[in-house]
XYZ file of C-alpha atoms in Angstrom:
763
model
C 31.193 11.255 13.026
C 32.767 12.744 9.905
C 29.892 14.179 7.871
C 32.344 15.322 5.170
C 32.713 11.834 3.787
C 32.111 12.015 0.053
C 31.732 8.370 -0.790
C 28.625 6.360 -1.404
C 27.625 3.082 0.127
C 27.967 -0.392 -1.257
C 25.440 -2.812 0.149
C 25.189 -6.527 -0.137
C 23.081 -9.225 1.451
C 24.376 -12.420 3.012
C 22.726 -15.285 4.810
C 24.694 -17.500 7.140
C 24.269 -21.038 8.420
C 25.061 -21.154 12.161
C 26.068 -24.638 13.214
C 23.082 -24.755 15.577
C 20.469 -23.662 13.009
C 19.039 -25.633 10.107
C 17.905 -22.588 8.157
C 20.162 -19.758 6.969
C 19.828 -16.190 8.124
C 20.084 -13.298 5.731
C 21.993 -10.081 6.353
C 22.419 -6.786 4.545
C 26.048 -5.701 4.677
C 26.982 -2.090 3.949
C 30.413 -1.479 2.498
C 32.406 1.607 1.529
C 32.945 1.397 -2.267
C 36.196 3.339 -2.005
C 37.677 0.274 -0.345
C 37.572 -1.638 -3.631
C 41.146 -2.233 -4.817
C 42.016 -0.739 -8.193
C 42.886 -4.207 -9.469
C 39.165 -4.982 -9.800
C 37.242 -3.735 -12.798
C 33.850 -3.938 -11.086
C 32.259 -4.408 -7.716
C 30.952 -7.747 -8.955
C 34.455 -9.155 -9.391
C 35.493 -7.651 -6.053
C 32.594 -9.387 -4.325
C 33.537 -12.735 -5.822
C 37.136 -12.287 -4.742
C 36.011 -11.389 -1.234
C 33.780 -14.457 -1.061
C 36.681 -16.627 -2.141
C 39.044 -15.125 0.445
C 36.695 -15.680 3.383
C 35.376 -19.073 2.299
C 35.582 -21.886 4.846
C 36.298 -24.327 2.018
C 39.936 -25.338 2.185
C 40.141 -27.170 -1.129
C 41.314 -24.764 -3.795
C 39.814 -26.852 -6.572
C 36.330 -26.274 -5.205
C 36.782 -22.579 -4.413
C 35.258 -21.335 -7.675
C 32.172 -23.533 -7.460
C 31.792 -22.670 -3.776
C 31.750 -18.941 -4.482
C 29.289 -19.431 -7.322
C 26.944 -21.410 -5.098
C 27.185 -18.838 -2.318
C 26.489 -15.826 -4.529
C 22.826 -14.904 -5.052
C 22.486 -11.426 -6.559
C 24.655 -8.476 -7.477
C 22.925 -5.117 -7.032
C 24.077 -2.181 -9.116
C 21.236 0.356 -9.384
C 19.108 0.439 -6.238
C 21.843 -0.532 -3.794
C 25.360 -1.442 -4.853
C 26.169 -4.852 -3.479
C 25.414 -8.545 -3.626
C 23.733 -11.451 -1.852
C 25.508 -14.553 -0.640
C 25.072 -17.574 1.614
C 27.738 -17.697 4.325
C 28.578 -19.632 7.429
C 28.796 -17.787 10.726
C 32.574 -17.807 10.667
C 32.575 -16.420 7.130
C 30.288 -13.611 8.230
C 32.593 -12.791 11.116
C 35.543 -12.711 8.727
C 33.628 -10.414 6.449
C 33.047 -7.970 9.294
C 36.807 -7.599 9.565
C 37.196 -6.766 5.887
C 38.462 -3.324 4.956
C 35.537 -1.090 4.044
C 32.927 -2.871 6.181
C 30.353 -0.441 7.619
C 27.393 -2.267 9.118
C 24.787 -4.950 8.624
C 21.060 -5.439 9.123
C 19.103 -8.661 9.013
C 17.217 -9.476 5.834
C 13.611 -10.122 6.835
C 10.447 -11.540 5.312
C 7.742 -9.181 4.076
C 3.977 -9.441 3.815
C 1.597 -8.392 1.063
C -1.073 -5.917 2.022
C -3.835 -7.969 1.003
C -13.965 -2.188 -12.164
C -16.216 0.212 -10.854
C -13.479 2.101 -9.035
C -12.479 3.926 -12.225
C -15.978 5.374 -12.599
C -16.115 6.234 -8.885
C -12.915 8.234 -9.328
C -14.470 10.150 -12.206
C -12.560 8.528 -15.046
C -14.366 7.948 -18.327
C -13.773 8.338 -22.027
C -16.117 11.314 -22.435
C -14.879 13.710 -19.781
C -12.122 13.560 -17.231
C -8.636 12.110 -17.337
C -9.508 9.519 -19.968
C -9.608 11.970 -22.821
C -7.135 11.335 -25.615
C -4.227 11.332 -25.580
C -4.078 10.698 -21.839
C -4.731 7.065 -21.082
C -1.220 6.738 -19.687
C 0.347 5.934 -23.063
C 4.101 5.281 -23.091
C 4.294 5.240 -19.276
C 5.788 2.051 -17.806
C 4.495 0.815 -14.445
C 6.623 -1.720 -12.605
C 4.715 -4.005 -10.235
C 6.635 -5.904 -7.538
C 4.264 -8.692 -6.546
C 3.280 -12.366 -7.033
C 3.531 -12.507 -10.825
C 0.964 -12.245 -13.569
C -1.569 -14.369 -15.497
C -0.754 -13.185 -19.028
C -3.811 -14.733 -20.703
C -6.130 -12.400 -18.788
C -8.061 -9.993 -20.982
C -6.616 -7.174 -18.860
C -3.267 -7.736 -20.594
C -4.544 -7.612 -24.145
C -2.505 -5.150 -26.189
C -5.455 -4.018 -28.265
C -5.152 -0.275 -28.734
C -1.679 -0.173 -27.175
C 1.160 1.913 -28.534
C 4.499 0.344 -29.413
C 6.905 -0.568 -26.624
C 8.947 2.555 -25.741
C 12.401 2.440 -27.298
C 13.969 3.328 -23.957
C 12.727 0.050 -22.443
C 15.545 -2.331 -21.497
C 13.541 -5.061 -19.793
C 12.540 -8.492 -21.008
C 10.247 -11.439 -20.385
C 12.027 -14.325 -18.712
C 11.080 -17.893 -19.479
C 10.210 -20.407 -16.804
C 7.600 -22.966 -15.845
C 4.581 -22.530 -18.143
C 5.843 -19.122 -19.233
C 7.908 -17.864 -22.139
C 8.610 -14.582 -23.881
C 5.732 -15.072 -26.320
C 3.291 -14.260 -23.511
C 4.499 -10.668 -23.518
C 3.133 -8.057 -25.881
C 2.710 -4.297 -26.129
C 0.792 -4.249 -22.820
C 2.852 -6.710 -20.762
C 6.359 -5.674 -21.788
C 8.384 -7.245 -18.996
C 8.128 -10.215 -16.630
C 10.868 -11.454 -14.309
C 11.025 -13.584 -11.173
C 13.245 -13.671 -8.086
C 13.482 -16.371 -5.433
C 17.160 -16.899 -4.609
C 16.650 -15.300 -1.211
C 13.667 -17.557 -0.555
C 15.638 -20.647 -1.566
C 18.588 -19.528 0.527
C 16.345 -19.613 3.606
C 14.583 -22.808 2.484
C 17.245 -24.819 0.605
C 15.118 -27.966 0.332
C 12.153 -26.121 -1.140
C 10.816 -27.071 -4.571
C 8.940 -24.299 -6.338
C 6.238 -25.719 -8.641
C 5.724 -22.535 -10.700
C 9.256 -21.226 -11.105
C 8.407 -18.418 -13.496
C 6.629 -15.050 -13.660
C 3.283 -16.859 -13.895
C 0.946 -15.982 -11.037
C -0.751 -18.882 -9.244
C -1.518 -16.713 -6.207
C -3.649 -14.027 -7.860
C -2.412 -11.007 -5.902
C -0.038 -9.717 -8.589
C -2.596 -10.167 -11.356
C -5.085 -8.243 -9.235
C -2.819 -5.286 -8.414
C -1.347 -4.928 -11.901
C -4.751 -4.945 -13.578
C -5.925 -2.251 -11.125
C -2.999 -0.031 -12.080
C -2.999 -0.447 -15.832
C -5.271 -3.259 -16.978
C -6.833 -2.972 -20.420
C -10.626 -3.113 -20.710
C -11.967 -6.512 -19.662
C -15.613 -6.966 -20.585
C -17.932 -9.283 -18.702
C -16.067 -8.939 -15.443
C -17.839 -10.035 -12.267
C -17.494 -12.016 -9.075
C -20.127 -14.739 -9.566
C -22.662 -12.132 -10.642
C -21.584 -9.425 -8.210
C -20.105 -6.192 -9.638
C -20.873 -7.094 -13.241
C -19.464 -4.823 -15.915
C -16.230 -3.871 -17.642
C -13.051 -3.764 -15.570
C -10.516 -1.049 -16.443
C -7.196 -0.132 -14.916
C -6.478 3.430 -13.853
C -4.105 3.939 -16.796
C -5.425 1.471 -19.392
C -2.828 2.346 -22.045
C 0.208 2.279 -19.771
C 2.654 -0.599 -20.128
C 3.138 -3.178 -17.366
C 6.341 -4.824 -16.160
C 5.925 -7.536 -13.534
C 8.643 -8.478 -11.041
C 7.600 -11.613 -9.185
C 8.897 -11.804 -5.612
C 5.866 -13.053 -3.667
C 5.744 -16.830 -3.320
C 3.452 -19.192 -1.500
C 6.305 -19.968 0.871
C 7.308 -16.407 1.694
C 8.661 -13.098 0.422
C 12.222 -12.012 1.203
C 13.827 -8.608 1.159
C 16.830 -9.801 -0.820
C 14.532 -10.832 -3.682
C 12.552 -7.585 -3.505
C 15.796 -5.602 -3.649
C 16.859 -7.538 -6.727
C 13.510 -6.755 -8.351
C 13.708 -3.020 -7.601
C 17.327 -2.965 -8.742
C 16.351 -4.524 -12.069
C 13.268 -2.327 -12.463
C 15.460 0.771 -12.209
C 17.836 -0.642 -14.815
C 14.954 -1.700 -17.092
C 13.568 1.832 -17.172
C 10.208 1.839 -15.353
C 8.568 5.211 -14.713
C 6.350 4.159 -11.794
C 6.835 1.518 -9.103
C 3.837 0.044 -7.290
C 4.590 -1.778 -4.038
C 1.830 -3.624 -2.180
C 4.064 -5.242 0.411
C 6.224 -4.201 3.327
C 7.996 -5.035 6.553
C 6.162 -5.391 9.843
C 5.527 -2.279 11.912
C 8.095 -3.380 14.513
C 10.824 -3.593 11.872
C 9.970 -0.517 9.834
C 12.909 1.833 10.453
C 14.193 3.882 7.533
C 17.877 3.007 7.737
C 17.012 -0.614 8.603
C 14.548 -0.956 5.726
C 16.270 -1.973 2.480
C 13.125 -1.109 0.515
C 13.235 2.470 1.791
C 16.900 2.669 0.807
C 16.302 1.115 -2.621
C 13.341 3.348 -3.409
C 15.450 6.389 -2.531
C 17.739 5.366 -5.377
C 14.684 4.936 -7.620
C 13.442 8.401 -6.674
C 16.862 9.884 -7.488
C 16.440 8.479 -11.002
C 13.025 10.084 -11.410
C 10.896 7.023 -10.639
C 7.635 7.617 -8.773
C 6.872 5.130 -5.961
C 3.379 4.316 -4.690
C 3.348 2.030 -1.650
C 0.645 0.529 0.538
C 0.345 1.884 4.087
C -0.290 -1.554 5.598
C -3.298 -3.415 6.976
C -2.676 -3.044 10.716
C -5.236 -0.298 11.399
C -6.928 1.357 13.056
C -4.183 1.910 15.640
C -2.036 5.010 15.548
C 1.609 4.463 14.522
C 0.718 1.273 12.622
C 1.729 2.635 9.202
C 4.576 1.181 7.135
C 6.209 2.342 3.893
C 6.265 5.871 5.244
C 9.522 7.091 3.706
C 8.969 10.725 2.644
C 10.065 10.012 -0.947
C 7.176 7.534 -1.385
C 3.463 8.157 -1.837
C 1.996 6.222 1.106
C -1.532 5.076 0.277
C -4.365 4.366 2.729
C -7.475 2.408 1.792
C -11.140 3.324 1.769
C -14.491 2.105 0.547
C -16.272 2.987 -2.676
C -19.919 3.726 -3.471
C -20.852 0.119 -4.140
C -22.351 -2.548 -1.908
C -22.922 -6.258 -2.347
C -26.042 -7.500 -0.649
C -28.345 -10.336 0.097
C -31.982 -10.031 1.105
C -33.782 -11.951 3.836
C -37.534 -11.873 3.256
C -39.622 -12.878 6.258
C -42.956 -14.632 5.900
C -44.797 -11.395 6.632
C -43.121 -9.692 3.679
C -40.611 -7.643 5.671
C -37.253 -7.511 3.882
C -33.884 -7.135 5.582
C -30.889 -6.234 3.455
C -27.425 -7.331 4.558
C -23.912 -7.343 3.137
C -23.028 -10.592 1.428
C -20.706 -12.098 -1.133
C -22.228 -15.573 -1.064
C -21.613 -16.896 -4.589
C -23.809 -19.975 -4.677
C -27.301 -20.554 -5.978
C -29.995 -20.691 -3.314
C -33.626 -21.701 -3.475
C -36.089 -18.845 -3.183
C -38.541 -21.169 -1.448
C -39.349 -20.294 2.130
C -37.735 -22.308 4.906
C -38.526 -22.513 8.640
C -36.717 -20.030 10.920
C -35.475 -21.448 14.229
C -33.772 -19.509 17.014
C -30.763 -21.431 18.384
C -29.524 -18.715 20.761
C -25.724 -18.810 20.891
C -25.418 -21.783 18.459
C -22.885 -23.458 20.709
C -24.033 -27.083 20.406
C -23.045 -28.897 17.235
C -25.412 -31.746 18.033
C -28.396 -29.410 18.320
C -27.405 -27.604 15.139
C -27.192 -30.884 13.211
C -30.736 -31.748 14.258
C -32.123 -28.570 12.679
C -29.663 -28.097 9.846
C -32.360 -28.159 7.147
C -33.790 -24.911 8.512
C -32.608 -21.317 8.660
C -31.010 -21.138 12.082
C -30.816 -17.851 13.978
C -27.754 -17.273 16.189
C -27.493 -14.530 18.811
C -24.115 -12.964 19.534
C -23.239 -14.451 22.912
C -20.198 -16.278 21.600
C -17.613 -15.016 19.151
C -19.334 -14.624 15.803
C -16.415 -16.506 14.243
C -17.096 -19.463 16.541
C -20.766 -19.409 15.601
C -19.952 -19.423 11.890
C -17.516 -22.282 12.406
C -20.138 -24.278 14.326
C -22.724 -23.703 11.611
C -20.271 -24.826 8.938
C -19.325 -27.930 10.925
C -22.988 -28.832 11.403
C -23.579 -28.285 7.662
C -26.653 -26.124 8.231
C -28.591 -25.077 5.159
C -28.642 -21.391 6.044
C -28.188 -19.070 8.993
C -28.854 -15.608 10.400
C -26.177 -14.188 12.713
C -27.243 -11.316 14.979
C -24.363 -9.218 16.236
C -23.637 -5.817 17.730
C -20.451 -5.576 15.696
C -20.447 -2.284 13.811
C -17.830 -3.596 11.397
C -17.965 -7.145 10.079
C -14.963 -8.795 8.506
C -15.066 -9.532 4.795
C -14.385 -13.143 5.797
C -17.846 -13.262 7.346
C -19.706 -11.699 4.435
C -17.857 -14.152 2.152
C -19.369 -17.200 3.886
C -19.332 -20.679 2.364
C -23.061 -21.188 2.995
C -26.126 -18.908 2.757
C -25.928 -16.548 5.708
C -27.112 -13.121 6.805
C -25.007 -11.025 9.194
C -27.268 -8.380 10.693
C -27.225 -5.839 13.511
C -29.235 -5.758 16.732
C -32.133 -3.696 15.345
C -32.726 -5.964 12.337
C -32.054 -8.940 14.581
C -34.823 -7.886 16.927
C -37.179 -7.650 13.952
C -36.393 -11.272 13.103
C -36.760 -12.442 16.711
C -40.090 -10.638 17.164
C -41.425 -12.143 13.934
C -40.452 -15.652 15.038
C -42.070 -15.190 18.472
C -45.295 -13.856 16.988
C -45.816 -16.657 14.440
C -46.450 -20.351 14.876
C -44.754 -21.227 11.580
C -42.104 -18.533 10.997
C -40.402 -18.748 7.635
C -37.949 -16.846 5.493
C -36.129 -16.963 2.198
C -32.816 -15.638 0.891
C -31.807 -13.827 -2.269
C -28.184 -13.100 -3.189
C -25.978 -11.431 -5.828
C -27.392 -7.960 -5.405
C -25.087 -5.056 -6.401
C -25.957 -1.478 -5.489
C -24.160 1.482 -7.091
C -24.099 5.025 -5.774
C -24.405 4.156 -2.095
C -23.787 6.944 0.396
C -21.729 8.009 2.168
C -18.589 7.023 0.293
C -15.723 6.838 0.565
C -15.025 5.943 4.186
C -11.668 5.229 5.769
C -11.728 1.497 6.397
C -10.765 0.001 9.737
C -7.945 -2.230 8.497
C -6.008 0.599 6.820
C -2.913 1.461 8.863
C -2.802 4.854 10.524
C -0.038 7.389 10.952
C 2.139 8.898 12.141
C 5.091 7.007 10.700
C 7.245 6.054 13.654
C 10.570 6.448 11.848
C 9.809 9.897 10.418
C 6.950 11.510 12.371
C 7.759 15.035 11.165
C 6.289 14.188 7.757
C 2.545 13.582 7.983
C 1.540 10.139 6.721
C -0.383 8.570 5.056
C -0.446 10.802 1.991
C -3.662 9.857 0.250
C -6.783 7.693 0.436
C -7.608 5.448 -2.539
C -10.137 2.669 -3.179
C -9.097 -0.473 -1.343
C -12.220 -2.262 -0.142
C -13.805 -5.003 -2.238
C -12.111 -3.982 -5.454
C -12.923 -6.103 -8.507
C -9.934 -6.925 -10.692
C -8.422 -9.757 -12.695
C -7.306 -12.922 -10.952
C -5.370 -16.096 -11.518
C -7.980 -18.699 -12.533
C -6.058 -21.489 -10.777
C -6.179 -19.750 -7.394
C -9.221 -20.532 -5.257
C -11.367 -17.477 -4.500
C -13.981 -18.972 -2.164
C -15.940 -22.094 -1.289
C -19.538 -23.214 -1.349
C -19.772 -25.887 1.261
C -16.584 -27.883 0.826
C -16.315 -27.183 -2.896
C -13.648 -24.656 -4.001
C -14.619 -22.056 -6.583
C -12.366 -20.383 -9.137
C -12.772 -17.223 -11.185
C -10.976 -14.933 -13.628
C -11.891 -12.012 -11.366
C -11.903 -11.494 -7.634
C -13.016 -8.970 -5.046
C -10.241 -8.140 -2.593
C -9.694 -5.600 0.162
C -6.508 -4.044 1.482
C -4.067 -1.224 1.034
C -2.583 -3.628 -1.529
C -5.495 -2.604 -3.737
C -5.202 1.104 -2.915
C -1.531 1.484 -3.902
C -1.953 0.441 -7.578
C -4.881 2.853 -7.909
C -2.487 5.629 -6.942
C 0.248 4.230 -9.195
C -2.138 4.299 -12.155
C -3.185 7.877 -11.427
C 0.501 8.822 -11.159
C 0.951 7.348 -14.649
C -1.749 9.676 -15.964
C -0.021 12.663 -14.372
C 3.348 11.463 -15.695
C 1.919 11.275 -19.202
C 0.518 14.796 -18.931
C 3.741 16.171 -17.405
C 6.648 13.897 -18.387
C 9.294 16.256 -16.969
C 7.823 16.498 -13.479
C 9.778 15.083 -10.555
C 8.304 12.329 -8.348
C 7.731 14.976 -5.641
C 5.804 17.208 -8.060
C 3.592 14.289 -9.118
C 2.986 13.386 -5.480
C 2.117 17.009 -4.701
C -0.372 17.157 -7.582
C -2.122 14.037 -6.291
C -2.196 15.244 -2.683
C -3.161 18.905 -3.066
C -6.094 18.063 -5.342
C -7.447 15.265 -3.135
C -11.041 15.467 -1.948
C -11.594 15.545 1.846
C -15.359 15.131 1.367
C -17.556 12.130 0.600
C -20.394 11.940 -1.921
C -22.702 13.556 0.631
C -20.379 16.589 0.583
C -19.541 15.894 4.229
C -16.091 15.156 5.680
C -14.939 11.610 4.951
C -15.867 9.326 7.873
C -13.724 6.862 9.820
C -15.452 3.468 10.088
C -13.361 2.494 13.106
C -14.231 5.649 15.073
C -18.031 5.458 15.054
C -18.165 7.229 11.684
C -16.665 10.404 13.084
C -14.770 12.627 10.611
C -11.506 10.997 9.579
C -8.295 12.820 10.419
C -5.207 13.192 8.210
C -3.709 10.276 10.174
C -6.448 8.134 8.604
C -6.753 9.533 5.079
C -3.834 11.887 4.506
C -4.840 14.761 2.234
C -8.120 13.054 1.280
C -9.530 10.855 -1.480
C -7.557 10.696 -4.705
C -8.985 12.766 -7.576
C -7.381 11.886 -10.937
C -9.093 14.605 -12.934
C -7.869 17.480 -10.797
C -4.422 15.934 -10.289
C -3.684 16.492 -13.970
C -3.862 20.270 -13.488
C -3.042 21.186 -9.864
C -2.099 24.853 -10.338
C 0.745 24.787 -7.795
C 3.119 22.030 -6.712
C 5.402 21.501 -3.742
C 8.606 20.132 -5.251
C 11.496 18.442 -3.459
C 14.931 17.207 -4.530
C 17.115 14.395 -3.216
C 19.119 17.104 -1.464
C 15.998 18.135 0.474
C 15.551 14.590 1.761
C 19.209 14.532 2.756
C 18.678 17.673 4.838
C 15.807 15.899 6.570
C 17.878 12.792 7.334
C 20.679 14.984 8.665
C 18.235 16.798 10.940
C 17.080 13.387 12.187
C 20.694 12.900 13.388
C 21.555 10.181 10.922
C 25.253 9.396 11.046
C 27.604 9.647 8.107
C 27.425 5.890 7.635
C 23.634 5.907 7.595
C 23.476 8.857 5.214
C 25.715 6.968 2.781
C 23.218 4.099 2.804
C 20.738 6.287 0.952
C 22.716 8.250 -1.589
C 25.752 7.975 -3.795
C 26.194 11.732 -3.575
C 28.463 13.334 -1.002
C 26.696 15.142 1.807
C 28.325 17.091 4.597
C 25.116 17.777 6.591
C 26.002 21.438 6.865
C 22.339 22.202 6.092
C 19.762 20.397 8.185
C 16.002 20.794 8.339
C 13.086 18.773 9.663
C 10.849 21.101 7.666
C 10.679 19.239 4.353
C 8.924 21.057 1.497
C 5.950 18.726 1.766
C 2.286 19.514 1.000
C 1.206 18.749 4.593
C 1.871 20.111 8.082
C 2.114 18.234 11.384
C 3.030 19.694 14.770
C 3.504 17.707 17.962
C 2.303 19.750 20.934
C 4.223 17.531 23.293
C 3.167 17.935 26.905
C 6.026 17.443 29.359
C 3.596 16.594 32.147
C 4.268 19.919 33.893
C 2.353 22.176 31.498
C -0.500 24.380 32.631
C -3.407 25.786 30.672
C -1.446 29.013 30.279
C 1.587 27.374 28.630
C 1.836 28.023 24.893
C 3.287 26.121 21.969
C 4.478 27.631 18.717
C 5.774 26.106 15.507
C 6.626 27.663 12.171
C 6.833 25.984 8.774
C 8.220 27.297 5.513
C 7.059 26.083 2.131
C 7.864 26.880 -1.497
C 5.340 26.356 -4.277
C 5.899 26.327 -8.022
C 3.341 27.746 -10.432
C 2.548 25.045 -13.001
C -0.507 26.895 -14.273
C -0.445 29.796 -16.676
C 1.420 33.052 -16.139
C -0.116 35.928 -14.226
C -1.728 33.851 -11.467
C -2.524 35.113 -7.945
C -3.489 32.908 -4.998
C -4.996 33.816 -1.622
C -4.621 31.705 1.525
C -7.615 30.381 3.463
C -7.422 28.277 6.640
C -10.267 26.050 7.848
C -10.608 24.001 11.026
C -7.844 23.939 13.678
C -10.183 24.493 16.638
C -8.361 26.349 19.399
C -5.175 26.788 17.349
C -4.231 30.143 15.848
C -2.932 29.783 12.269
C -1.097 32.594 10.487
C 0.064 32.551 6.864
C 2.610 35.094 5.642
C 2.298 36.406 3.032
C -1.432 35.739 2.713
C -1.284 36.236 -1.057
C 1.087 34.820 -3.686
C 1.464 36.415 -7.125
C 3.136 34.549 -10.001
C 4.118 36.509 -13.075
C 5.556 33.515 -14.929
C 4.880 29.831 -15.312
C 7.279 27.710 -13.202
C 7.978 30.719 -10.976
C 8.512 29.847 -7.298
C 7.133 31.676 -4.272
C 7.625 30.924 -0.571
C 5.427 31.427 2.454
C 5.431 30.690 6.181
C 2.706 29.034 8.210
C 2.734 29.555 11.963
C 0.779 27.635 14.609
C 0.164 28.987 18.096
C -1.835 27.257 20.788
C -1.886 25.798 24.283
C 0.363 22.879 25.087
C -2.673 21.237 26.644
C -4.851 20.613 23.596
C -8.568 19.938 23.918
C -8.176 16.680 21.963
C -5.350 14.353 20.969
C -5.731 15.342 17.335
C -6.845 18.723 15.983
C -6.834 19.188 12.237
C -7.770 21.567 9.485
C -6.463 22.701 6.109
C -4.694 25.482 4.259
C -6.066 26.208 0.795
C -4.517 28.494 -1.801
C -7.280 29.697 -4.123
C -6.599 31.535 -7.339
C -8.479 34.731 -8.064
C -10.256 33.209 -11.061
C -11.624 30.351 -8.964
C -10.118 27.561 -11.073
C -7.655 26.120 -8.557
C -7.814 25.234 -4.885
C -4.459 23.838 -3.715
C -5.127 22.260 -0.330
C -2.821 20.924 2.386
C -3.919 19.259 5.638
C -2.714 20.770 8.920
C -2.567 18.714 12.084
C -1.643 19.426 15.699
C -1.428 16.477 18.037
C -0.279 15.363 21.456
C -0.158 11.667 20.605
C 3.084 9.830 21.246
C 4.296 6.418 20.160
C 2.594 5.105 23.314
C -0.781 6.408 22.093
C -2.324 3.762 19.846
C -6.088 4.287 19.856
C -8.481 7.104 19.127
C -9.545 9.082 22.171
């Protein structure tokens, strides 16, 4: 391959209609822009001419209308190109066109579905929310399911004027017009041409930026929602809901629809967001793990272009945990966000007739009589007929069947209330959000209930619900659903980057989208409690807005570094953060990245690890990307003369790969080089300290860094030495640079591992 090629890549998306398929397929076609004839004034006109020349339509009179109907989008900022609907023969003709490079299939994506601000230490007295840093003048672009503009979270009370640099707008559509925008919600657009291309007979009832799903309203209010008083989920989590950056501006790009989400639409949204002038992009969606390859992921390519223009990207890690290698959105120019719990629990109480109380997790929203009811043990609750005969009692089910089957049987029998005894250490939110009064308890509490029933001739109990506890410990924990690293397409960069609140987060919601049921009756609310890395990513995006406000000239890499190196690896018991899925053992960097996000410290990190687009190019070159693939990412020429897998990243990961022939005497060595920039005051000195790394020798040279000036750079090397045969699959620790005055501790996780892509579970 010729790595001296100096031209950038033009990309466009097409979907074709094979004669044997009813639905179109969508493809991303990469073209060499130098192939555009000089006769064309723009790529847009060239694309239209190309569509006309390869069209199957023989009637000249209809050629113009045919091209117009085929064309979907023209991309000019994220990826140069366009979208079009083509037959199979037209696609084959296109492949023969001068300048054609390659294609990939356009694929559907999935979404990774108030107290959190206080849990993160944000308040108006001390911390990041001290004037003038509420995220003023920062613009956060949200690519999601739209927005419910009437929500109190989008009030522009206290907001500054719309930045003069803003080029976006509010598009009109079904039940939505530009008057819904204000100084808080400054942009709202919608994209569904890719969706309609794949489903040509589809009718979209809410063809506008308005959110009837709820997901986009939820994520955007987490990132930058204004204060919303009286927020709660049917009495749970009552209080005032605030976004992470309550004075930042919001621009919504609706791409998530009830009928699907398509890459071509997401690309159009990112392309427009770059042109509009957003500062931060929050993405709570992604491809499946099987399809998440950097050069085959248009979102990774598009966000590279955003990064080149100084836009910070926060993206959800995915909800396919706790398996290793399940992480998505792991491009090294993104902040990849894992999800954890917060110090808040939602409970119900079962009070037995003898006064013993058993507390259990619950989100049951209905009213329930406090009068005592008979308790009846129904063993495995397998017979609907038997359950119907006792449905006016509190039935007790033992975990012999699937707990989901037992819940379904109880619902079908319309029982008044139930107790489910299970040995599951981690219950799904779907169970705690039951449609009827129910307690999900463990074996120990279950035995207490069983013993009470056996020892009494008339055993009774009563339920109470809507209990919210604040300050629970330990918190946070890495939740089981959060996808784990490494990132299969770029394992040399440790992912995820950070842990942020993602479990049962209260935020604004679309009031026309059902949140739960009581019996068969749907319930609606202006607020909802949701879990997922979808909720974690906008937390990080909002914190990035605070850092951006404090340091408007910082690069996306510097902002990411500030967030990562100031993260907290400890919970509120001052112990290492635990992993729910691994029997509450300490979480590794593959679970939580650098640790739990800390907005206050991120504003003043002391040192940062910066990186330029050129640094990412060196990484891609070292990953043996071809000239064609390199040109997919950047418009700049790159000859790949300099290659390095050692990106200037604030983490370290080494694969002690065993070849199967190693002995206990065989050694493994790896050296890393990093450069840090002093963003504190002049005259600072830092000393290195390494913790953890059991059985691995860690050397840092030099062990002390002295900075005479602000923005001065210093480099160091970190060397790992150890046996190829590690004691465990994953060994981790940290390198901390501490300044002599004790103000800063700049910390980076270190990890040595023997896991391969075939290793999926914790050992």
